[in-house]
Amino acid sequence: MLTYNEAIKILLQKISPLTAVEAPLSETLGCVLAEPVASRWDLPPADNSAMDGYAFAFAGQMEGDTLPVTGFIPAGSSFEGKLTVGQAVKIMTGAPLPSACDTVVPIEDVVESGGKIRLTRTPTAEQHVRHRGEEVGKGEKLLDTGTVIHSGEMGLLAAAGAERVRVFPKPRVALLSTGDELVELGTAPGPGQIVNSNFYMLSARLREEGCTVIPLGIAPDNERELSQRIAEGLKADMLITTGGVSVGDRDYVQDTLRTHGFEIGFWRVAIKPGKPVLFGTAQGTPVLGLPGNPAASAATFELFVRPALRRMTGHSDTLPSRLRVTLATAVSSDDKRQSFLWGALREEAGEYIFMPSERQGSGQTRSIQGSMALLPVPPASDGYPAGSEVEVLLLRLPPGASGPA
Ligand code: AMP
Ligand code: MG
């Protein structure tokens, strides 16, 4: 059976970034730039004041000197008058500096009366002036291919006039739950039935990645119905199924996929939970068949689906982030498979403590609740004693954490 490292290598080899699209800037939050962006103009566009204050030409003025004030320049307007050396003009933050001026004193550093200011502090030449093009010049590269558009990049791109940008789009992901035992939330489960909770858990994870979820509902365990839904799902950028990929009598997902031209990447990986996970492509669409057990579904999402999505969206770092932590309680190893243990994190004296969840059963919906990280434990080892320094795969930090975000 493949190891996780072998399997993820296959997956990342078979998946490539989606075709880049040009989109309005406002729709690109969280997207990765598919080409460099140059500024349409100088930033700032003109020399301007960094403070609310008074502008003048520096000529060695000192504390105690007075200057007559000959005009006022609010932000958004410019000074049309004439200014001679020794005169000042009142200026607001961001207003363009008159060409005759090179220095600004803030309001806090003067006393104004009778149309004059008296300096209460000796200024230095060119203080509090933002120079034209000091952030970026017109036509100069502002951001490179591969940059993720977070809020800061969004503001910068807008300031530089990038109305539309070329990005890797967020995937449309079809989500199909399989199993005769499933009912939708809203229908009280009858004997032998359970709610299709994987749909909620997985679509939440997909939305975290900015994906559009295409819900395909529940397919019963029969090949004809499965086949119809799979055909629908293969129109998306990725198809995720849950359930029906193990070795049970009614596990039809793989056989049905084959009738749609499925090329297998791998089936079954030596991990716990999540061993039955299935990956391949059909008609050019990546397909991930996740096990039905909730904790196995969630773990295989983190271990395979999220990296696949990051690859499709052009991220260079596709694998989960790692964090060094101290283990709160001892953990044991599985004889054959690499374990991934769910757990919460807490920060204590500048260190992260990982507290493995008491429930690790793949069938337990509660194993995942509250978990912030997964701890990989090598197979056939001694596990780790309490207090060990280990590396976890980070899903999210605890509230108020001061560590890496
Ligand atoms: P399977 O992988 O189809 O053998 O399913 C294994 C077990 O996972 C089932 O017996 C259910 O208890 C559970 N399961 C399957 N699909 C879902 C789902 N969509 N939501 C919640 N639990 C599920
Ligand atoms: Mg099933």
CSV table of C-alpha atoms and ligand atoms in Angstrom, one decimal:
chain,number,residue,atom,x,y,z
A,1,MET,CA,0.0,0.0,0.0
A,2,LEU,CA,1.2,3.5,-0.8
A,3,THR,CA,2.5,5.8,2.0
A,4,TYR,CA,1.0,9.2,2.4
A,5,ASN,CA,4.1,10.8,0.9
A,6,GLU,CA,4.0,8.6,-2.2
A,7,ALA,CA,0.3,9.2,-2.7
A,8,ILE,CA,0.5,13.0,-2.3
A,9,LYS,CA,3.3,13.0,-4.9
A,10,ILE,CA,1.1,11.2,-7.4
A,11,LEU,CA,-1.8,13.6,-6.7
A,12,LEU,CA,0.3,16.7,-7.1
A,13,GLN,CA,1.8,15.4,-10.3
A,14,LYS,CA,-1.6,14.8,-11.9
A,15,ILE,CA,-3.2,18.1,-11.0
A,16,SER,CA,-2.3,21.4,-12.6
A,17,PRO,CA,-3.5,24.9,-12.0
A,18,LEU,CA,-6.8,25.9,-13.7
A,19,THR,CA,-6.7,28.1,-16.7
A,20,ALA,CA,-6.2,31.7,-15.6
A,21,VAL,CA,-9.0,34.2,-16.0
A,22,GLU,CA,-9.3,37.9,-16.0
A,23,ALA,CA,-11.6,39.1,-13.2
A,24,PRO,CA,-12.7,42.4,-11.7
A,25,LEU,CA,-10.4,43.1,-8.7
A,26,SER,CA,-13.3,42.9,-6.2
A,27,GLU,CA,-13.9,39.3,-7.1
A,28,THR,CA,-10.3,38.1,-6.5
A,29,LEU,CA,-9.9,38.0,-2.8
A,30,GLY,CA,-7.8,34.9,-1.9
A,31,CYS,CA,-6.9,34.3,-5.5
A,32,VAL,CA,-3.3,33.9,-6.8
A,33,LEU,CA,-2.0,36.3,-9.5
A,34,ALA,CA,-1.4,34.5,-12.8
A,35,GLU,CA,0.7,37.3,-14.2
A,36,PRO,CA,2.7,40.2,-12.8
A,37,VAL,CA,0.9,43.5,-12.3
A,38,ALA,CA,2.5,46.8,-13.1
A,39,SER,CA,1.3,50.1,-11.7
A,40,ARG,CA,-0.8,52.3,-14.1
A,41,TRP,CA,0.7,55.4,-12.5
A,42,ASP,CA,3.2,56.8,-10.1
A,43,LEU,CA,2.3,56.1,-6.5
A,44,PRO,CA,1.9,58.6,-4.9
A,45,PRO,CA,0.9,60.5,-8.0
A,46,ALA,CA,2.6,63.7,-6.8
A,47,ASP,CA,4.8,65.0,-4.0
A,48,ASN,CA,2.3,65.5,-1.1
A,49,SER,CA,2.0,66.2,2.6
A,50,ALA,CA,2.2,63.4,5.1
A,51,MET,CA,0.7,65.5,7.8
A,52,ASP,CA,-2.0,68.1,8.4
A,53,GLY,CA,0.3,71.2,8.8
A,54,TYR,CA,2.1,73.9,7.0
A,55,ALA,CA,4.3,73.7,3.9
A,56,PHE,CA,7.2,76.0,3.0
A,57,ALA,CA,10.6,76.1,1.3
A,58,PHE,CA,13.2,75.1,3.8
A,59,ALA,CA,15.7,77.8,4.4
A,60,GLY,CA,17.2,76.9,7.8
A,61,GLN,CA,14.1,77.9,9.8
A,62,MET,CA,14.4,77.2,13.5
A,63,GLU,CA,12.2,77.0,16.6
A,64,GLY,CA,10.8,80.5,17.3
A,65,ASP,CA,10.8,81.7,13.6
A,66,THR,CA,7.5,83.0,12.2
A,67,LEU,CA,6.1,82.6,8.7
A,68,PRO,CA,3.1,84.3,7.1
A,69,VAL,CA,0.4,81.9,5.9
A,70,THR,CA,-0.8,82.7,2.4
A,71,GLY,CA,-3.2,80.0,1.5
A,72,PHE,CA,-4.9,76.7,2.3
A,73,ILE,CA,-4.7,73.4,0.4
A,74,PRO,CA,-7.2,70.7,1.4
A,75,ALA,CA,-6.8,67.1,0.1
A,76,GLY,CA,-8.2,66.8,-3.4
A,77,SER,CA,-7.2,70.3,-4.5
A,78,SER,CA,-4.0,72.0,-5.5
A,79,PHE,CA,-2.4,75.3,-4.9
A,80,GLU,CA,-2.7,77.8,-7.8
A,81,GLY,CA,-1.2,80.8,-6.1
A,82,LYS,CA,2.4,82.1,-5.8
A,83,LEU,CA,4.6,81.5,-2.8
A,84,THR,CA,7.8,83.2,-2.0
A,85,VAL,CA,10.6,82.0,0.2
A,86,GLY,CA,9.6,82.7,3.8
A,87,GLN,CA,5.9,82.1,3.3
A,88,ALA,CA,3.9,79.1,4.3
A,89,VAL,CA,0.7,77.5,3.1
A,90,LYS,CA,-1.7,75.5,5.2
A,91,ILE,CA,-1.9,72.0,3.9
A,92,MET,CA,-3.9,68.8,4.7
A,93,THR,CA,-2.6,65.2,4.6
A,94,GLY,CA,-2.4,63.9,1.1
A,95,ALA,CA,-2.8,67.3,-0.6
A,96,PRO,CA,-0.2,68.0,-3.3
A,97,LEU,CA,2.8,70.0,-2.2
A,98,PRO,CA,3.2,73.3,-4.1
A,99,SER,CA,6.3,73.2,-6.3
A,100,ALA,CA,7.9,76.0,-4.3
A,101,CYS,CA,7.7,73.9,-1.1
A,102,ASP,CA,9.8,71.0,0.1
A,103,THR,CA,9.1,70.8,3.9
A,104,VAL,CA,6.0,70.4,6.1
A,105,VAL,CA,5.6,71.1,9.8
A,106,PRO,CA,2.7,69.4,11.5
A,107,ILE,CA,0.0,71.5,13.2
A,108,GLU,CA,1.2,70.2,16.5
A,109,ASP,CA,4.6,71.9,16.0
A,110,VAL,CA,3.3,75.5,15.5
A,111,VAL,CA,1.3,78.2,17.2
A,112,GLU,CA,-1.0,80.0,14.7
A,113,SER,CA,-2.3,83.5,15.2
A,114,GLY,CA,-3.1,86.5,13.1
A,115,GLY,CA,-2.4,84.8,9.8
A,116,LYS,CA,1.1,83.7,10.9
A,117,ILE,CA,2.6,80.6,12.4
A,118,ARG,CA,5.5,80.4,14.9
A,119,LEU,CA,7.5,77.3,14.9
A,120,THR,CA,7.7,75.5,18.3
A,121,ARG,CA,10.2,73.0,17.1
A,122,THR,CA,13.1,73.2,14.6
A,123,PRO,CA,12.2,71.4,11.4
A,124,THR,CA,14.5,69.4,9.2
A,125,ALA,CA,14.6,69.9,5.4
A,126,GLU,CA,12.0,67.8,3.5
A,127,GLN,CA,10.4,66.4,6.6
A,128,HIS,CA,6.8,65.0,6.3
A,129,VAL,CA,6.8,64.9,2.5
A,130,ARG,CA,5.8,61.9,0.5
A,131,HIS,CA,7.6,61.9,-2.9
A,132,ARG,CA,6.0,61.2,-6.2
A,133,GLY,CA,6.5,57.6,-7.2
A,134,GLU,CA,8.2,56.7,-3.9
A,135,GLU,CA,6.0,53.6,-3.5
A,136,VAL,CA,6.1,52.5,-7.2
A,137,GLY,CA,6.7,54.3,-10.5
A,138,LYS,CA,4.3,54.2,-13.5
A,139,GLY,CA,4.8,50.9,-15.4
A,140,GLU,CA,6.9,49.4,-12.7
A,141,LYS,CA,6.2,45.9,-11.5
A,142,LEU,CA,4.1,46.0,-8.3
A,143,LEU,CA,3.3,42.3,-7.6
A,144,ASP,CA,4.6,39.1,-9.1
A,145,THR,CA,2.9,36.0,-10.5
A,146,GLY,CA,2.1,33.8,-7.6
A,147,THR,CA,1.2,36.5,-5.1
A,148,VAL,CA,-1.9,35.8,-3.1
A,149,ILE,CA,-4.5,38.6,-3.0
A,150,HIS,CA,-5.2,39.3,0.6
A,151,SER,CA,-6.7,42.5,1.9
A,152,GLY,CA,-3.4,44.4,1.7
A,153,GLU,CA,-2.7,43.4,-1.9
A,154,MET,CA,-6.3,44.3,-2.8
A,155,GLY,CA,-5.8,47.9,-1.6
A,156,LEU,CA,-2.5,48.2,-3.3
A,157,LEU,CA,-3.9,46.9,-6.6
A,158,ALA,CA,-6.8,49.3,-6.4
A,159,ALA,CA,-4.4,52.2,-5.7
A,160,ALA,CA,-2.3,51.2,-8.7
A,161,GLY,CA,-5.4,51.2,-11.0
A,162,ALA,CA,-5.7,47.4,-11.5
A,163,GLU,CA,-9.4,47.3,-12.3
A,164,ARG,CA,-9.1,43.7,-13.6
A,165,VAL,CA,-6.4,41.2,-12.8
A,166,ARG,CA,-5.4,37.8,-14.2
A,167,VAL,CA,-5.8,35.1,-11.6
A,168,PHE,CA,-6.2,31.4,-11.1
A,169,PRO,CA,-10.0,31.0,-10.5
A,170,LYS,CA,-11.5,29.4,-7.5
A,171,PRO,CA,-12.6,25.9,-8.4
A,172,ARG,CA,-16.2,24.8,-8.7
A,173,VAL,CA,-16.3,21.6,-6.8
A,174,ALA,CA,-19.1,19.0,-7.1
A,175,LEU,CA,-19.9,17.2,-3.8
A,176,LEU,CA,-21.7,13.9,-3.9
A,177,SER,CA,-22.6,11.9,-0.9
A,178,THR,CA,-23.3,8.2,-1.4
A,179,GLY,CA,-25.0,5.7,0.8
A,180,ASP,CA,-28.4,4.1,1.2
A,181,GLU,CA,-28.4,5.1,4.9
A,182,LEU,CA,-28.2,8.8,4.3
A,183,VAL,CA,-31.0,11.4,4.7
A,184,GLU,CA,-30.7,15.2,4.3
A,185,LEU,CA,-30.7,17.4,7.4
A,186,GLY,CA,-34.4,18.3,7.9
A,187,THR,CA,-35.6,14.8,7.5
A,188,ALA,CA,-35.7,12.8,10.8
A,189,PRO,CA,-33.5,9.7,10.3
A,190,GLY,CA,-35.6,6.5,10.4
A,191,PRO,CA,-34.2,3.1,11.6
A,192,GLY,CA,-30.7,2.6,10.2
A,193,GLN,CA,-30.5,6.1,8.8
A,194,ILE,CA,-28.1,9.0,9.5
A,195,VAL,CA,-27.9,12.6,8.5
A,196,ASN,CA,-25.6,13.4,5.5
A,197,SER,CA,-23.4,15.4,7.8
A,198,ASN,CA,-20.3,15.0,5.6
A,199,PHE,CA,-21.9,17.4,3.1
A,200,TYR,CA,-22.0,20.2,5.7
A,201,MET,CA,-18.5,19.4,7.0
A,202,LEU,CA,-16.9,19.2,3.5
A,203,SER,CA,-18.7,22.1,2.0
A,204,ALA,CA,-17.6,24.2,4.9
A,205,ARG,CA,-14.0,23.2,4.2
A,206,LEU,CA,-14.5,24.0,0.5
A,207,ARG,CA,-15.9,27.4,1.3
A,208,GLU,CA,-12.9,28.1,3.5
A,209,GLU,CA,-10.8,27.6,0.4
A,210,GLY,CA,-13.1,30.0,-1.6
A,211,CYS,CA,-14.5,27.2,-3.8
A,212,THR,CA,-18.0,27.2,-5.2
A,213,VAL,CA,-19.8,24.1,-4.0
A,214,ILE,CA,-22.1,22.3,-6.5
A,215,PRO,CA,-24.2,20.1,-4.3
A,216,LEU,CA,-25.1,16.8,-5.9
A,217,GLY,CA,-27.1,15.5,-3.0
A,218,ILE,CA,-27.2,11.9,-1.9
A,219,ALA,CA,-26.8,9.0,-4.4
A,220,PRO,CA,-28.1,5.6,-3.2
A,221,ASP,CA,-25.9,2.6,-3.4
A,222,ASN,CA,-26.8,1.6,-7.0
A,223,GLU,CA,-24.7,2.0,-10.1
A,224,ARG,CA,-27.3,3.6,-12.3
A,225,GLU,CA,-28.1,6.5,-10.0
A,226,LEU,CA,-24.5,6.9,-9.1
A,227,SER,CA,-23.5,7.1,-12.7
A,228,GLN,CA,-26.0,9.9,-13.4
A,229,ARG,CA,-24.6,12.0,-10.6
A,230,ILE,CA,-21.0,11.3,-11.5
A,231,ALA,CA,-21.7,12.4,-15.0
A,232,GLU,CA,-23.1,15.7,-13.6
A,233,GLY,CA,-20.1,16.0,-11.2
A,234,LEU,CA,-17.5,15.6,-13.9
A,235,LYS,CA,-18.6,18.9,-15.4
A,236,ALA,CA,-17.2,20.7,-12.4
A,237,ASP,CA,-13.5,21.5,-11.8
A,238,MET,CA,-13.3,18.7,-9.3
A,239,LEU,CA,-15.6,15.9,-8.1
A,240,ILE,CA,-15.6,14.8,-4.5
A,241,THR,CA,-17.5,11.8,-3.4
A,242,THR,CA,-17.9,10.4,0.1
A,243,GLY,CA,-18.6,6.8,1.0
A,244,GLY,CA,-18.7,3.8,-1.2
A,245,VAL,CA,-14.9,3.6,-1.8
A,246,SER,CA,-14.0,0.8,0.6
A,247,VAL,CA,-14.3,-3.0,0.0
A,248,GLY,CA,-17.9,-3.4,1.1
A,249,ASP,CA,-20.5,-5.2,-1.0
A,250,ARG,CA,-22.1,-2.0,-2.0
A,251,ASP,CA,-19.1,0.2,-2.6
A,252,TYR,CA,-19.7,1.0,-6.2
A,253,VAL,CA,-18.0,4.4,-6.6
A,254,GLN,CA,-14.8,3.2,-8.3
A,255,ASP,CA,-16.5,0.7,-10.6
A,256,THR,CA,-19.0,3.4,-11.7
A,257,LEU,CA,-16.3,6.0,-12.2
A,258,ARG,CA,-14.5,3.5,-14.5
A,259,THR,CA,-17.5,3.6,-16.9
A,260,HIS,CA,-16.8,7.4,-17.2
A,261,GLY,CA,-13.2,6.9,-18.3
A,262,PHE,CA,-11.7,7.0,-14.8
A,263,GLU,CA,-7.9,6.8,-14.7
A,264,ILE,CA,-6.8,5.8,-11.3
A,265,GLY,CA,-4.0,7.7,-9.5
A,266,PHE,CA,-4.2,5.6,-6.3
A,267,TRP,CA,-6.6,3.7,-4.2
A,268,ARG,CA,-5.9,3.0,-0.5
A,269,VAL,CA,-3.2,4.7,1.3
A,270,ALA,CA,-1.4,3.4,4.5
A,271,ILE,CA,-3.0,6.1,6.7
A,272,LYS,CA,-5.3,6.0,9.7
A,273,PRO,CA,-8.0,7.2,9.4
A,274,GLY,CA,-8.7,7.4,5.6
A,275,LYS,CA,-7.2,4.2,4.2
A,276,PRO,CA,-9.9,3.6,1.5
A,277,VAL,CA,-9.2,7.0,-0.2
A,278,LEU,CA,-9.4,7.0,-4.0
A,279,PHE,CA,-7.9,9.5,-6.4
A,280,GLY,CA,-7.8,9.8,-10.2
A,281,THR,CA,-9.1,11.8,-13.1
A,282,ALA,CA,-12.0,11.2,-15.4
A,283,GLN,CA,-12.6,13.3,-18.5
A,284,GLY,CA,-9.9,15.6,-17.3
A,285,THR,CA,-11.6,16.3,-14.0
A,286,PRO,CA,-9.8,15.3,-10.8
A,287,VAL,CA,-11.9,13.0,-8.6
A,288,LEU,CA,-11.4,12.4,-5.0
A,289,GLY,CA,-13.3,9.5,-3.4
A,290,LEU,CA,-13.3,10.1,0.3
A,291,PRO,CA,-14.3,7.4,2.8
A,292,GLY,CA,-17.8,7.9,4.4
A,293,ASN,CA,-16.7,7.8,8.0
A,294,PRO,CA,-16.7,11.5,9.1
A,295,ALA,CA,-13.3,11.7,10.7
A,296,ALA,CA,-11.8,9.8,7.7
A,297,SER,CA,-13.6,12.1,5.3
A,298,ALA,CA,-12.2,15.2,7.1
A,299,ALA,CA,-8.7,13.8,7.4
A,300,THR,CA,-8.5,12.9,3.7
A,301,PHE,CA,-9.8,16.3,2.9
A,302,GLU,CA,-6.9,17.9,4.7
A,303,LEU,CA,-4.4,15.5,3.5
A,304,PHE,CA,-5.4,15.3,-0.2
A,305,VAL,CA,-8.2,17.6,-1.2
A,306,ARG,CA,-6.9,20.9,0.2
A,307,PRO,CA,-3.4,20.4,-1.3
A,308,ALA,CA,-5.2,19.5,-4.7
A,309,LEU,CA,-7.2,22.7,-4.5
A,310,ARG,CA,-4.2,24.8,-3.6
A,311,ARG,CA,-2.4,23.4,-6.6
A,312,MET,CA,-5.4,24.1,-8.9
A,313,THR,CA,-5.5,27.7,-7.6
A,314,GLY,CA,-1.9,28.3,-8.4
A,315,HIS,CA,-0.5,28.3,-4.8
A,316,SER,CA,3.2,27.4,-4.6
A,317,ASP,CA,2.8,26.0,-1.1
A,318,THR,CA,0.3,23.2,-1.4
A,319,LEU,CA,1.0,21.1,1.6
A,320,PRO,CA,-0.5,21.8,5.1
A,321,SER,CA,1.6,24.3,7.2
A,322,ARG,CA,3.6,22.6,10.0
A,323,LEU,CA,3.9,23.9,13.5
A,324,ARG,CA,6.3,22.7,16.3
A,325,VAL,CA,4.4,21.9,19.4
A,326,THR,CA,4.7,20.1,22.7
A,327,LEU,CA,2.6,17.0,23.1
A,328,ALA,CA,0.3,17.1,26.2
A,329,THR,CA,-0.4,13.4,26.4
A,330,ALA,CA,1.3,10.2,25.1
A,331,VAL,CA,0.2,8.8,21.8
A,332,SER,CA,0.7,5.4,20.4
A,333,SER,CA,1.4,4.2,16.9
A,334,ASP,CA,-0.5,1.9,14.5
A,335,ASP,CA,1.2,-1.3,13.4
A,336,LYS,CA,0.9,-0.7,9.7
A,337,ARG,CA,-0.4,2.7,8.9
A,338,GLN,CA,0.8,6.3,9.6
A,339,SER,CA,-1.7,7.8,12.0
A,340,PHE,CA,-3.0,11.3,11.8
A,341,LEU,CA,-4.4,12.2,15.2
A,342,TRP,CA,-6.9,15.1,15.7
A,343,GLY,CA,-6.3,17.5,18.5
A,344,ALA,CA,-6.6,21.0,19.8
A,345,LEU,CA,-3.9,23.6,20.4
A,346,ARG,CA,-3.3,25.9,23.3
A,347,GLU,CA,-0.7,28.5,23.8
A,348,GLU,CA,1.3,28.5,27.0
A,349,ALA,CA,4.3,30.6,27.8
A,350,GLY,CA,5.0,31.2,24.2
A,351,GLU,CA,4.8,27.5,23.3
A,352,TYR,CA,2.0,25.6,21.6
A,353,ILE,CA,0.6,22.5,23.4
A,354,PHE,CA,-1.1,19.9,21.3
A,355,MET,CA,-3.9,18.0,23.1
A,356,PRO,CA,-4.8,14.9,21.2
A,357,SER,CA,-8.6,14.4,21.1
A,358,GLU,CA,-9.8,11.5,23.2
A,359,ARG,CA,-11.9,10.4,20.4
A,360,GLN,CA,-9.9,9.4,17.3
A,361,GLY,CA,-12.4,6.8,15.8
A,362,SER,CA,-12.9,7.4,12.2
A,363,GLY,CA,-16.7,7.0,12.6
A,364,GLN,CA,-16.8,9.6,15.3
A,365,THR,CA,-18.1,13.0,14.2
A,366,ARG,CA,-16.8,14.4,17.5
A,367,SER,CA,-13.2,13.6,16.8
A,368,ILE,CA,-13.0,16.6,14.4
A,369,GLN,CA,-15.0,19.1,16.4
A,370,GLY,CA,-12.6,21.6,18.1
A,371,SER,CA,-9.6,20.1,16.4
A,372,MET,CA,-7.0,22.6,15.2
A,373,ALA,CA,-4.2,20.3,14.0
A,374,LEU,CA,-3.4,16.8,12.9
A,375,LEU,CA,-0.4,14.9,14.4
A,376,PRO,CA,1.3,12.5,12.1
A,377,VAL,CA,2.6,9.4,13.9
A,378,PRO,CA,4.9,7.0,12.0
A,379,PRO,CA,3.7,3.4,11.8
A,380,ALA,CA,5.1,0.6,13.8
A,381,SER,CA,6.9,3.0,16.2
A,382,ASP,CA,6.8,3.6,19.9
A,383,GLY,CA,4.6,6.6,19.4
A,384,TYR,CA,5.5,9.7,21.4
A,385,PRO,CA,5.6,10.2,25.2
A,386,ALA,CA,3.9,13.2,26.8
A,387,GLY,CA,6.1,16.3,26.6
A,388,SER,CA,7.6,15.3,23.2
A,389,GLU,CA,8.5,18.1,20.7
A,390,VAL,CA,6.5,17.1,17.6
A,391,GLU,CA,5.4,18.7,14.4
A,392,VAL,CA,1.7,18.9,13.6
A,393,LEU,CA,-0.2,19.8,10.4
A,394,LEU,CA,-1.8,23.1,11.3
A,395,LEU,CA,-5.5,23.6,10.5
A,396,ARG,CA,-6.0,26.8,12.5
A,397,LEU,CA,-4.5,28.5,15.5
A,398,PRO,CA,-6.3,28.9,18.8
A,399,PRO,CA,-8.1,32.3,19.4
A,400,GLY,CA,-5.7,35.0,20.6
A,401,ALA,CA,-2.6,33.1,19.6
A,402,SER,CA,0.5,35.1,19.1
A,403,GLY,CA,2.3,32.6,16.9
A,404,PRO,CA,2.6,32.4,13.1
A,405,ALA,CA,-0.7,33.1,11.4
B,1,AMP,P1,-18.7,3.9,3.6
B,1,AMP,O1,-17.4,4.6,3.4
B,1,AMP,O2,-19.7,4.1,2.5
B,1,AMP,O3,-18.5,2.5,3.9
B,1,AMP,O4,-19.4,4.5,4.9
B,1,AMP,C1,-18.9,4.3,6.1
B,1,AMP,C2,-19.7,4.9,7.2
B,1,AMP,O5,-19.6,6.3,7.1
B,1,AMP,C3,-21.2,4.7,7.0
B,1,AMP,O6,-21.7,3.6,7.6
B,1,AMP,C4,-21.8,5.9,7.7
B,1,AMP,O7,-21.9,5.6,9.1
B,1,AMP,C5,-20.8,7.0,7.5
B,1,AMP,N1,-21.1,7.9,6.4
B,1,AMP,C6,-21.1,7.6,5.1
B,1,AMP,N2,-21.5,8.7,4.4
B,1,AMP,C7,-21.7,9.7,5.3
B,1,AMP,C8,-22.2,11.0,5.2
B,1,AMP,N3,-22.4,11.6,4.0
B,1,AMP,N4,-22.3,11.7,6.3
B,1,AMP,C9,-22.1,11.2,7.5
B,1,AMP,N5,-21.7,9.9,7.7
B,1,AMP,C10,-21.5,9.1,6.6
B,2,MG,MG,-21.5,3.5,2.0
